[in-house]
Amino acid sequence: MKYKITLILLAALMTGGLFTARSQTQVVEDFKPSSVNQPGKEYPMVNSEGRVRVQISAPNATQVQLDISAVKYDLTKDENGVWIGESAPQDEGFHYYQLWIDGAAVPDPGSLYFYGASRWGSGIEIPAKDQDFYAMKNVPHGQVREHPYYSKTSNSMRRCFVYTPPGYSKETNKRYPVLYLQHGGGEDETGWSNQGRANLIMDNLIAEGRSVPFIIVMDNGTWTMPRPQRNREEGERPGQWPPQGWADGFMNTLLKDIIPMIDANYRTLTDPEYRAMAGLSMGGMQTRVIALANPDVFSYVGLFSGGSISTEDVNNAPGFEENIKLVFISYGSRELENQRRGPWGDPKENTEKLKEAGMNTHFYVSPKTAHEWQSWRRSLYQFAPLLFKN
Amino acid sequence: MKYKITLILLAALMTGGLFTARSQTQVVEDFKPSSVNQPGKEYPMVNSEGRVRVQISAPNATQVQLDISAVKYDLTKDENGVWIGESAPQDEGFHYYQLWIDGAAVPDPGSLYFYGASRWGSGIEIPAKDQDFYAMKNVPHGQVREHPYYSKTSNSMRRCFVYTPPGYSKETNKRYPVLYLQHGGGEDETGWSNQGRANLIMDNLIAEGRSVPFIIVMDNGTWTMPRPQRNREEGERPGQWPPQGWADGFMNTLLKDIIPMIDANYRTLTDPEYRAMAGLSMGGMQTRVIALANPDVFSYVGLFSGGSISTEDVNNAPGFEENIKLVFISYGSRELENQRRGPWGDPKENTEKLKEAGMNTHFYVSPKTAHEWQSWRRSLYQFAPLLFKN
């Protein structure tokens, strides 16, 4: 009996002394620094299970927690005052997270920062099996341009980011279609190129010949101004008009400021058949409202985790059926499992009925992802090759 | 006697009960949110004295400190677990800072983040009397472009930011001079457009007709690769050749990767008389080494808080005196007071001797600023109007 216990202890020591820790949670010890760490920072790390391990020196703290995907994980303190610990496995792709130090919610000093959840804060990248489509590669690259401009509708300076595709600077006689691409609630005009990697997705698609090159305009759809008085002289428009208040202000800016500014400053194809709009979550809902109200402005429509368009919507929006060349609807599979799909009915059913009614539709489900950026990266990757080819 | 004490207590109550706090430090209560706060955040704040006041909820913490300009200030906790406190008055302009919560150094969740001191962290803006020159105004604006490119010398993808001046996109037959503008140690290619506001400084100067429009290239001068073997076939060059190791790697990338890439992708004037280089601190020291070794590549040289150029330097660098049209040296006044000026002798004396020897020099001192961004914003503001006019 004594001999047997010695053997077990010996075995535990030989496996690195981790027997006790592993008896509670089996953690695979193959952690690597996250790809979106600050330069030279070892932590946060991610392992092959998708667990996030963080580390921070806080010698006088009594409680430190990792807060990710709405769960808080207690860290443990070593003899040097350094706290360390890890989360349960996370879905593939990008997640926001934060640390709690004795009741204070703060960014992790080891990670890069991203704007989401209405704050600049930490983000982490769980390597995905399909991460190649948004990887930085040695292919021709477009540029992301920070573009300040004066907005008449808000009498203020605004800014957008504009992706110009590879070749734009050299082929100076060529004109390009434009996609207006919107972020979600609590995010801003930086989201699609930072955590969304829209520029790399496009660079890679164009390098493979799978997408025509086009310009992408990423502006700020958050609207906190008081709702402007409706101009009665414009008359009534049916269906989605007037749109919900939260889309109204941005629609005004988009139509009166942004599109004319882009057409004046970039070599765009200005015919509506070369103009698309898409967005994620709140940006998808804005796209829905704005496209239904303005089918003479856009020809391609993408709603990523942002509702769907029904035959009734289309029937109430004159010109939409005739002019719109594609209605693209997408969701993360976990959103559909959880019935998170907005107040506009079942998105798959709506999209199928629209197809039966004769419209060109595309329904995409991102496997094993939720209401998160991996769903939206994949949505753009599916959406872009369908644009401007009709 | 009792009556007199009552009167004093009454006076204290009438002044808002702040008598005790103010008896130690007179703080002017006109704090306003910092101009570089995250959207919607009230704190950090700055008052007319230049004090920084921070606030953070940390109900279970035992010590919270504000750490700015190398001094830590204790905050005090209210009954709700919210810590608040302020610093001594700070110099005008931009400063990095951080919070300490029970021994953990973390960014302030209220501020925007900037790369400096080798980390993304909090920054604050102390309103300066001359802040108008870097303010966002309704004038024609250039763009700041994020430009990824493949570097042969490092066999890796790199990125730079490129400022193209107002009009660049429209006047498509026009070619422009180029300034290569470098950050300091522990900073990166984001510094000059984020905390440096180089794009706004140029937009405003160009709008006033005080600077000719030119392109600015902002790349990453940090070099951690092992020093490459010298190519003996290139032969010996006098004076600063071979340059110090820390400048060697970046010089190689600048000359072999960056300049050819910029000339191939932007409408540049490629003659050396239309090429300038400048940098701050480490970037100034790199500019010094690179320009002395390559007077056939650049014609205008700016060192902001990054040493100076002596007559001996010039005598050892054939071609420098003949080709260089301007040597611009600048410092913050507090740096000169503190004798912080690098190992190359007195910068003012060096610059005066260079002028006596017949070179076109300019020496600028930023009033009441130290080794900080306000010195470097002002340096660019002084330097830019002198460029490309000979």
PDB file of C-alpha atoms in Angstrom, chain A residues 34-275:
ATOM      1  CA  SER A  34      -2.168  36.436 -28.189  1.00  0.00           C
ATOM      2  CA  SER A  35      -1.641  37.801 -31.702  1.00  0.00           C
ATOM      3  CA  VAL A  36      -3.097  41.149 -30.597  1.00  0.00           C
ATOM      4  CA  ASN A  37      -0.761  41.717 -27.657  1.00  0.00           C
ATOM      5  CA  GLN A  38       1.148  44.944 -27.296  1.00  0.00           C
ATOM      6  CA  PRO A  39       4.684  44.724 -28.722  1.00  0.00           C
ATOM      7  CA  GLY A  40       6.920  42.569 -26.535  1.00  0.00           C
ATOM      8  CA  LYS A  41       4.179  41.523 -24.102  1.00  0.00           C
ATOM      9  CA  GLU A  42       4.021  37.836 -23.149  1.00  0.00           C
ATOM     10  CA  TYR A  43       0.509  37.972 -21.645  1.00  0.00           C
ATOM     11  CA  PRO A  44      -2.392  37.548 -22.335  1.00  0.00           C
ATOM     12  CA  MET A  45      -1.969  34.051 -23.784  1.00  0.00           C
ATOM     13  CA  VAL A  46      -4.286  31.594 -25.530  1.00  0.00           C
ATOM     14  CA  ASN A  47      -4.083  27.795 -25.624  1.00  0.00           C
ATOM     15  CA  SER A  48      -5.288  25.241 -28.163  1.00  0.00           C
ATOM     16  CA  GLU A  49      -8.578  24.879 -26.296  1.00  0.00           C
ATOM     17  CA  GLY A  50      -9.247  28.587 -26.676  1.00  0.00           C
ATOM     18  CA  ARG A  51      -8.663  29.368 -23.007  1.00  0.00           C
ATOM     19  CA  VAL A  52      -7.416  32.877 -22.228  1.00  0.00           C
ATOM     20  CA  ARG A  53      -4.704  33.162 -19.566  1.00  0.00           C
ATOM     21  CA  VAL A  54      -3.910  36.585 -18.140  1.00  0.00           C
ATOM     22  CA  GLN A  55      -1.197  37.743 -15.759  1.00  0.00           C
ATOM     23  CA  ILE A  56      -0.778  41.011 -13.897  1.00  0.00           C
ATOM     24  CA  SER A  57       1.405  42.234 -11.047  1.00  0.00           C
ATOM     25  CA  ALA A  58      -0.808  43.607  -8.248  1.00  0.00           C
ATOM     26  CA  PRO A  59       1.047  42.847  -5.015  1.00  0.00           C
ATOM     27  CA  ASN A  60      -1.387  44.652  -2.694  1.00  0.00           C
ATOM     28  CA  ALA A  61      -4.651  43.516  -4.281  1.00  0.00           C
ATOM     29  CA  THR A  62      -7.018  41.102  -2.565  1.00  0.00           C
ATOM     30  CA  GLN A  63      -9.043  40.058  -5.619  1.00  0.00           C
ATOM     31  CA  VAL A  64      -8.194  40.091  -9.336  1.00  0.00           C
ATOM     32  CA  GLN A  65     -10.531  38.684 -12.002  1.00  0.00           C
ATOM     33  CA  LEU A  66     -10.558  38.081 -15.749  1.00  0.00           C
ATOM     34  CA  ASP A  67     -13.895  39.172 -17.247  1.00  0.00           C
ATOM     35  CA  ILE A  68     -14.626  37.676 -20.682  1.00  0.00           C
ATOM     36  CA  SER A  69     -17.831  36.643 -22.479  1.00  0.00           C
ATOM     37  CA  ALA A  70     -19.852  37.832 -19.462  1.00  0.00           C
ATOM     38  CA  VAL A  71     -18.091  35.474 -16.998  1.00  0.00           C
ATOM     39  CA  LYS A  72     -15.618  36.520 -14.287  1.00  0.00           C
ATOM     40  CA  TYR A  73     -12.738  34.138 -13.464  1.00  0.00           C
ATOM     41  CA  ASP A  74     -10.748  34.497 -10.230  1.00  0.00           C
ATOM     42  CA  LEU A  75      -6.990  34.739 -10.651  1.00  0.00           C
ATOM     43  CA  THR A  76      -4.553  33.438  -8.033  1.00  0.00           C
ATOM     44  CA  LYS A  77      -1.598  35.322  -6.575  1.00  0.00           C
ATOM     45  CA  ASP A  78       1.943  33.975  -6.390  1.00  0.00           C
ATOM     46  CA  GLU A  79       4.613  34.793  -3.816  1.00  0.00           C
ATOM     47  CA  ASN A  80       5.779  37.788  -5.918  1.00  0.00           C
ATOM     48  CA  GLY A  81       2.352  39.430  -6.000  1.00  0.00           C
ATOM     49  CA  VAL A  82       1.712  38.379  -9.602  1.00  0.00           C
ATOM     50  CA  TRP A  83      -1.849  37.232 -10.336  1.00  0.00           C
ATOM     51  CA  ILE A  84      -2.505  34.582 -12.976  1.00  0.00           C
ATOM     52  CA  GLY A  85      -5.442  32.541 -14.184  1.00  0.00           C
ATOM     53  CA  GLU A  86      -7.438  31.484 -17.192  1.00  0.00           C
ATOM     54  CA  SER A  87     -10.921  31.358 -18.618  1.00  0.00           C
ATOM     55  CA  ALA A  88     -12.998  28.484 -19.916  1.00  0.00           C
ATOM     56  CA  PRO A  89     -12.514  27.770 -23.645  1.00  0.00           C
ATOM     57  CA  GLN A  90     -13.788  30.603 -25.859  1.00  0.00           C
ATOM     58  CA  ASP A  91     -15.251  30.535 -29.352  1.00  0.00           C
ATOM     59  CA  GLU A  92     -12.842  31.153 -32.222  1.00  0.00           C
ATOM     60  CA  GLY A  93     -12.217  34.745 -33.192  1.00  0.00           C
ATOM     61  CA  PHE A  94     -12.101  38.120 -31.483  1.00  0.00           C
ATOM     62  CA  HIS A  95     -13.477  38.901 -28.009  1.00  0.00           C
ATOM     63  CA  TYR A  96     -13.504  42.003 -25.839  1.00  0.00           C
ATOM     64  CA  TYR A  97     -12.452  41.488 -22.206  1.00  0.00           C
ATOM     65  CA  GLN A  98     -11.315  43.361 -19.111  1.00  0.00           C
ATOM     66  CA  LEU A  99      -9.725  42.870 -15.697  1.00  0.00           C
ATOM     67  CA  TRP A 100     -11.204  43.623 -12.273  1.00  0.00           C
ATOM     68  CA  ILE A 101      -8.697  44.706  -9.611  1.00  0.00           C
ATOM     69  CA  ASP A 102     -10.254  45.080  -6.147  1.00  0.00           C
ATOM     70  CA  GLY A 103     -13.486  46.228  -7.734  1.00  0.00           C
ATOM     71  CA  ALA A 104     -12.020  48.452 -10.480  1.00  0.00           C
ATOM     72  CA  ALA A 105     -12.734  47.470 -14.105  1.00  0.00           C
ATOM     73  CA  VAL A 106      -9.626  48.240 -16.164  1.00  0.00           C
ATOM     74  CA  PRO A 107      -8.011  47.262 -19.470  1.00  0.00           C
ATOM     75  CA  ASP A 108      -5.311  44.605 -19.401  1.00  0.00           C
ATOM     76  CA  PRO A 109      -1.973  46.443 -19.828  1.00  0.00           C
ATOM     77  CA  GLY A 110      -0.770  43.547 -22.011  1.00  0.00           C
ATOM     78  CA  SER A 111      -3.298  43.689 -24.834  1.00  0.00           C
ATOM     79  CA  LEU A 112      -3.938  46.059 -27.685  1.00  0.00           C
ATOM     80  CA  TYR A 113      -7.103  48.146 -27.304  1.00  0.00           C
ATOM     81  CA  PHE A 114     -10.235  48.212 -29.432  1.00  0.00           C
ATOM     82  CA  TYR A 115     -13.380  50.304 -29.374  1.00  0.00           C
ATOM     83  CA  GLY A 116     -16.448  48.276 -28.420  1.00  0.00           C
ATOM     84  CA  ALA A 117     -18.961  48.009 -25.580  1.00  0.00           C
ATOM     85  CA  SER A 118     -18.765  51.843 -25.634  1.00  0.00           C
ATOM     86  CA  ARG A 119     -15.158  51.939 -24.481  1.00  0.00           C
ATOM     87  CA  TRP A 120     -11.575  51.464 -25.641  1.00  0.00           C
ATOM     88  CA  GLY A 121     -10.577  48.255 -23.943  1.00  0.00           C
ATOM     89  CA  SER A 122      -8.778  44.955 -24.208  1.00  0.00           C
ATOM     90  CA  GLY A 123      -9.322  42.461 -26.994  1.00  0.00           C
ATOM     91  CA  ILE A 124      -8.078  38.968 -27.609  1.00  0.00           C
ATOM     92  CA  GLU A 125      -7.843  36.752 -30.656  1.00  0.00           C
ATOM     93  CA  ILE A 126      -8.647  33.029 -30.368  1.00  0.00           C
ATOM     94  CA  PRO A 127      -6.924  31.459 -33.390  1.00  0.00           C
ATOM     95  CA  ALA A 128      -9.588  30.175 -35.781  1.00  0.00           C
ATOM     96  CA  LYS A 129      -9.263  27.270 -38.206  1.00  0.00           C
ATOM     97  CA  ASP A 130     -10.174  29.647 -41.018  1.00  0.00           C
ATOM     98  CA  GLN A 131      -7.976  32.560 -39.852  1.00  0.00           C
ATOM     99  CA  ASP A 132      -6.075  32.539 -43.127  1.00  0.00           C
ATOM    100  CA  PHE A 133      -8.750  34.638 -44.859  1.00  0.00           C
ATOM    101  CA  TYR A 134      -8.060  37.647 -42.589  1.00  0.00           C
ATOM    102  CA  ALA A 135      -4.290  37.125 -42.122  1.00  0.00           C
ATOM    103  CA  MET A 136      -1.690  39.736 -43.087  1.00  0.00           C
ATOM    104  CA  LYS A 137       0.068  38.256 -46.124  1.00  0.00           C
ATOM    105  CA  ASN A 138       2.610  39.357 -48.675  1.00  0.00           C
ATOM    106  CA  VAL A 139      -0.013  40.222 -51.310  1.00  0.00           C
ATOM    107  CA  PRO A 140      -0.794  43.623 -52.828  1.00  0.00           C
ATOM    108  CA  HIS A 141      -2.374  45.735 -50.100  1.00  0.00           C
ATOM    109  CA  GLY A 142      -4.874  48.525 -50.147  1.00  0.00           C
ATOM    110  CA  GLN A 143      -4.763  51.429 -47.749  1.00  0.00           C
ATOM    111  CA  VAL A 144      -7.001  52.498 -44.890  1.00  0.00           C
ATOM    112  CA  ARG A 145      -7.264  56.272 -44.909  1.00  0.00           C
ATOM    113  CA  GLU A 146      -8.365  58.415 -42.001  1.00  0.00           C
ATOM    114  CA  HIS A 147     -10.464  61.094 -43.640  1.00  0.00           C
ATOM    115  CA  PRO A 148     -11.714  64.125 -41.649  1.00  0.00           C
ATOM    116  CA  TYR A 149     -14.556  66.098 -43.233  1.00  0.00           C
ATOM    117  CA  TYR A 150     -17.015  68.833 -42.441  1.00  0.00           C
ATOM    118  CA  SER A 151     -20.623  67.696 -42.012  1.00  0.00           C
ATOM    119  CA  LYS A 152     -23.270  70.255 -42.951  1.00  0.00           C
ATOM    120  CA  THR A 153     -26.061  68.247 -41.346  1.00  0.00           C
ATOM    121  CA  SER A 154     -24.400  68.309 -37.926  1.00  0.00           C
ATOM    122  CA  ASN A 155     -22.333  71.508 -38.418  1.00  0.00           C
ATOM    123  CA  SER A 156     -19.266  69.722 -37.082  1.00  0.00           C
ATOM    124  CA  MET A 157     -16.110  67.944 -38.141  1.00  0.00           C
ATOM    125  CA  ARG A 158     -16.524  64.180 -38.513  1.00  0.00           C
ATOM    126  CA  ARG A 159     -14.197  61.478 -39.714  1.00  0.00           C
ATOM    127  CA  CYS A 160     -14.471  58.223 -41.591  1.00  0.00           C
ATOM    128  CA  PHE A 161     -12.008  55.535 -42.589  1.00  0.00           C
ATOM    129  CA  VAL A 162     -11.833  54.719 -46.282  1.00  0.00           C
ATOM    130  CA  TYR A 163     -10.347  51.513 -47.642  1.00  0.00           C
ATOM    131  CA  THR A 164      -8.955  51.959 -51.129  1.00  0.00           C
ATOM    132  CA  PRO A 165      -8.124  48.646 -52.822  1.00  0.00           C
ATOM    133  CA  PRO A 166      -4.685  47.586 -54.132  1.00  0.00           C
ATOM    134  CA  GLY A 167      -3.966  49.397 -57.384  1.00  0.00           C
ATOM    135  CA  TYR A 168      -6.098  52.420 -56.543  1.00  0.00           C
ATOM    136  CA  SER A 169      -3.078  54.734 -56.311  1.00  0.00           C
ATOM    137  CA  LYS A 170      -1.519  53.495 -59.535  1.00  0.00           C
ATOM    138  CA  GLU A 171      -4.458  52.954 -61.894  1.00  0.00           C
ATOM    139  CA  THR A 172      -5.420  56.600 -61.754  1.00  0.00           C
ATOM    140  CA  ASN A 173      -7.957  56.431 -64.560  1.00  0.00           C
ATOM    141  CA  LYS A 174      -9.976  53.625 -63.020  1.00  0.00           C
ATOM    142  CA  ARG A 175     -13.192  54.228 -61.079  1.00  0.00           C
ATOM    143  CA  TYR A 176     -14.461  51.904 -58.350  1.00  0.00           C
ATOM    144  CA  PRO A 177     -17.734  50.756 -56.756  1.00  0.00           C
ATOM    145  CA  VAL A 178     -18.299  51.636 -53.084  1.00  0.00           C
ATOM    146  CA  LEU A 179     -19.508  49.663 -50.070  1.00  0.00           C
ATOM    147  CA  TYR A 180     -20.732  51.668 -47.064  1.00  0.00           C
ATOM    148  CA  LEU A 181     -19.971  49.355 -44.137  1.00  0.00           C
ATOM    149  CA  GLN A 182     -21.264  50.054 -40.627  1.00  0.00           C
ATOM    150  CA  HIS A 183     -20.219  48.939 -37.138  1.00  0.00           C
ATOM    151  CA  GLY A 184     -22.502  47.826 -34.297  1.00  0.00           C
ATOM    152  CA  GLY A 185     -23.858  49.518 -31.189  1.00  0.00           C
ATOM    153  CA  GLY A 186     -21.174  50.721 -28.780  1.00  0.00           C
ATOM    154  CA  GLU A 187     -18.591  50.534 -31.585  1.00  0.00           C
ATOM    155  CA  ASP A 188     -17.350  53.188 -33.977  1.00  0.00           C
ATOM    156  CA  GLU A 189     -15.691  53.872 -37.328  1.00  0.00           C
ATOM    157  CA  THR A 190     -12.498  52.103 -36.216  1.00  0.00           C
ATOM    158  CA  GLY A 191     -14.140  48.687 -35.682  1.00  0.00           C
ATOM    159  CA  TRP A 192     -14.209  47.242 -39.180  1.00  0.00           C
ATOM    160  CA  SER A 193     -10.518  47.851 -39.903  1.00  0.00           C
ATOM    161  CA  ASN A 194      -9.178  47.121 -36.373  1.00  0.00           C
ATOM    162  CA  GLN A 195     -10.990  44.089 -34.994  1.00  0.00           C
ATOM    163  CA  GLY A 196     -12.960  43.430 -38.212  1.00  0.00           C
ATOM    164  CA  ARG A 197      -9.862  43.261 -40.427  1.00  0.00           C
ATOM    165  CA  ALA A 198     -11.999  44.357 -43.369  1.00  0.00           C
ATOM    166  CA  ASN A 199      -8.936  45.629 -45.258  1.00  0.00           C
ATOM    167  CA  LEU A 200      -7.058  42.328 -44.949  1.00  0.00           C
ATOM    168  CA  ILE A 201     -10.160  40.322 -45.879  1.00  0.00           C
ATOM    169  CA  MET A 202     -10.498  42.407 -49.037  1.00  0.00           C
ATOM    170  CA  ASP A 203      -6.768  42.372 -49.878  1.00  0.00           C
ATOM    171  CA  ASN A 204      -6.799  38.562 -49.684  1.00  0.00           C
ATOM    172  CA  LEU A 205     -10.044  38.145 -51.651  1.00  0.00           C
ATOM    173  CA  ILE A 206      -8.805  40.496 -54.382  1.00  0.00           C
ATOM    174  CA  ALA A 207      -5.411  38.736 -54.535  1.00  0.00           C
ATOM    175  CA  GLU A 208      -7.247  35.452 -55.144  1.00  0.00           C
ATOM    176  CA  GLY A 209      -9.402  37.051 -57.830  1.00  0.00           C
ATOM    177  CA  ARG A 210     -12.523  36.258 -55.824  1.00  0.00           C
ATOM    178  CA  SER A 211     -13.756  39.822 -55.412  1.00  0.00           C
ATOM    179  CA  VAL A 212     -13.717  42.811 -57.715  1.00  0.00           C
ATOM    180  CA  PRO A 213     -11.775  45.681 -56.119  1.00  0.00           C
ATOM    181  CA  PHE A 214     -14.012  48.274 -54.486  1.00  0.00           C
ATOM    182  CA  ILE A 215     -13.798  51.136 -52.011  1.00  0.00           C
ATOM    183  CA  ILE A 216     -15.150  50.654 -48.468  1.00  0.00           C
ATOM    184  CA  VAL A 217     -16.340  53.605 -46.396  1.00  0.00           C
ATOM    185  CA  MET A 218     -16.497  53.082 -42.629  1.00  0.00           C
ATOM    186  CA  ASP A 219     -18.149  55.947 -40.763  1.00  0.00           C
ATOM    187  CA  ASN A 220     -19.618  56.440 -37.315  1.00  0.00           C
ATOM    188  CA  GLY A 221     -23.301  55.460 -37.184  1.00  0.00           C
ATOM    189  CA  THR A 222     -23.785  56.306 -33.528  1.00  0.00           C
ATOM    190  CA  TRP A 223     -26.263  59.104 -33.335  1.00  0.00           C
ATOM    191  CA  THR A 224     -26.861  61.057 -30.157  1.00  0.00           C
ATOM    192  CA  MET A 225     -28.076  64.351 -31.653  1.00  0.00           C
ATOM    193  CA  PRO A 226     -31.729  65.246 -31.073  1.00  0.00           C
ATOM    194  CA  ARG A 227     -33.873  63.917 -33.875  1.00  0.00           C
ATOM    195  CA  PRO A 228     -34.151  66.619 -36.530  1.00  0.00           C
ATOM    196  CA  GLN A 229     -37.568  67.985 -37.499  1.00  0.00           C
ATOM    197  CA  ARG A 230     -38.926  66.176 -40.513  1.00  0.00           C
ATOM    198  CA  ASN A 231     -39.025  68.310 -43.576  1.00  0.00           C
ATOM    199  CA  ARG A 232     -42.686  68.098 -44.510  1.00  0.00           C
ATOM    200  CA  GLU A 233     -41.971  69.409 -47.989  1.00  0.00           C
ATOM    201  CA  GLU A 234     -40.265  66.131 -48.805  1.00  0.00           C
ATOM    202  CA  GLY A 235     -43.677  64.517 -48.526  1.00  0.00           C
ATOM    203  CA  GLU A 236     -44.636  61.135 -47.140  1.00  0.00           C
ATOM    204  CA  ARG A 237     -42.931  57.966 -48.229  1.00  0.00           C
ATOM    205  CA  PRO A 238     -44.535  54.609 -47.642  1.00  0.00           C
ATOM    206  CA  GLY A 239     -43.429  51.621 -45.629  1.00  0.00           C
ATOM    207  CA  GLN A 240     -40.332  52.211 -43.582  1.00  0.00           C
ATOM    208  CA  TRP A 241     -40.675  55.975 -43.917  1.00  0.00           C
ATOM    209  CA  PRO A 242     -40.237  57.689 -41.547  1.00  0.00           C
ATOM    210  CA  PRO A 243     -37.645  55.279 -40.253  1.00  0.00           C
ATOM    211  CA  GLN A 244     -37.047  54.700 -36.589  1.00  0.00           C
ATOM    212  CA  GLY A 245     -35.414  57.681 -34.935  1.00  0.00           C
ATOM    213  CA  TRP A 246     -32.084  56.014 -34.251  1.00  0.00           C
ATOM    214  CA  ALA A 247     -31.453  55.462 -37.955  1.00  0.00           C
ATOM    215  CA  ASP A 248     -32.835  58.824 -39.041  1.00  0.00           C
ATOM    216  CA  GLY A 249     -29.896  61.001 -38.052  1.00  0.00           C
ATOM    217  CA  PHE A 250     -27.297  58.743 -39.609  1.00  0.00           C
ATOM    218  CA  MET A 251     -29.384  58.330 -42.789  1.00  0.00           C
ATOM    219  CA  ASN A 252     -29.432  62.087 -43.148  1.00  0.00           C
ATOM    220  CA  THR A 253     -25.654  62.338 -42.703  1.00  0.00           C
ATOM    221  CA  LEU A 254     -25.001  59.386 -44.989  1.00  0.00           C
ATOM    222  CA  LEU A 255     -27.128  60.725 -47.846  1.00  0.00           C
ATOM    223  CA  LYS A 256     -26.363  64.438 -47.514  1.00  0.00           C
ATOM    224  CA  ASP A 257     -22.773  64.492 -46.258  1.00  0.00           C
ATOM    225  CA  ILE A 258     -20.936  61.210 -46.627  1.00  0.00           C
ATOM    226  CA  ILE A 259     -21.910  59.908 -50.063  1.00  0.00           C
ATOM    227  CA  PRO A 260     -21.434  63.292 -51.812  1.00  0.00           C
ATOM    228  CA  MET A 261     -18.103  63.768 -49.991  1.00  0.00           C
ATOM    229  CA  ILE A 262     -16.887  60.315 -51.029  1.00  0.00           C
ATOM    230  CA  ASP A 263     -17.992  60.789 -54.639  1.00  0.00           C
ATOM    231  CA  ALA A 264     -16.184  64.159 -54.715  1.00  0.00           C
ATOM    232  CA  ASN A 265     -12.922  62.909 -53.221  1.00  0.00           C
ATOM    233  CA  TYR A 266     -12.498  59.363 -54.536  1.00  0.00           C
ATOM    234  CA  ARG A 267     -12.644  57.877 -58.020  1.00  0.00           C
ATOM    235  CA  THR A 268     -16.034  56.249 -57.477  1.00  0.00           C
ATOM    236  CA  LEU A 269     -18.591  54.831 -59.876  1.00  0.00           C
ATOM    237  CA  THR A 270     -21.546  56.975 -58.864  1.00  0.00           C
ATOM    238  CA  ASP A 271     -24.347  54.984 -60.487  1.00  0.00           C
ATOM    239  CA  PRO A 272     -26.504  53.272 -57.799  1.00  0.00           C
ATOM    240  CA  GLU A 273     -25.703  49.881 -59.324  1.00  0.00           C
ATOM    241  CA  TYR A 274     -22.158  50.378 -58.023  1.00  0.00           C
ATOM    242  CA  ARG A 275     -23.168  51.272 -54.464  1.00  0.00           C
TER     243      ARG A 275
END
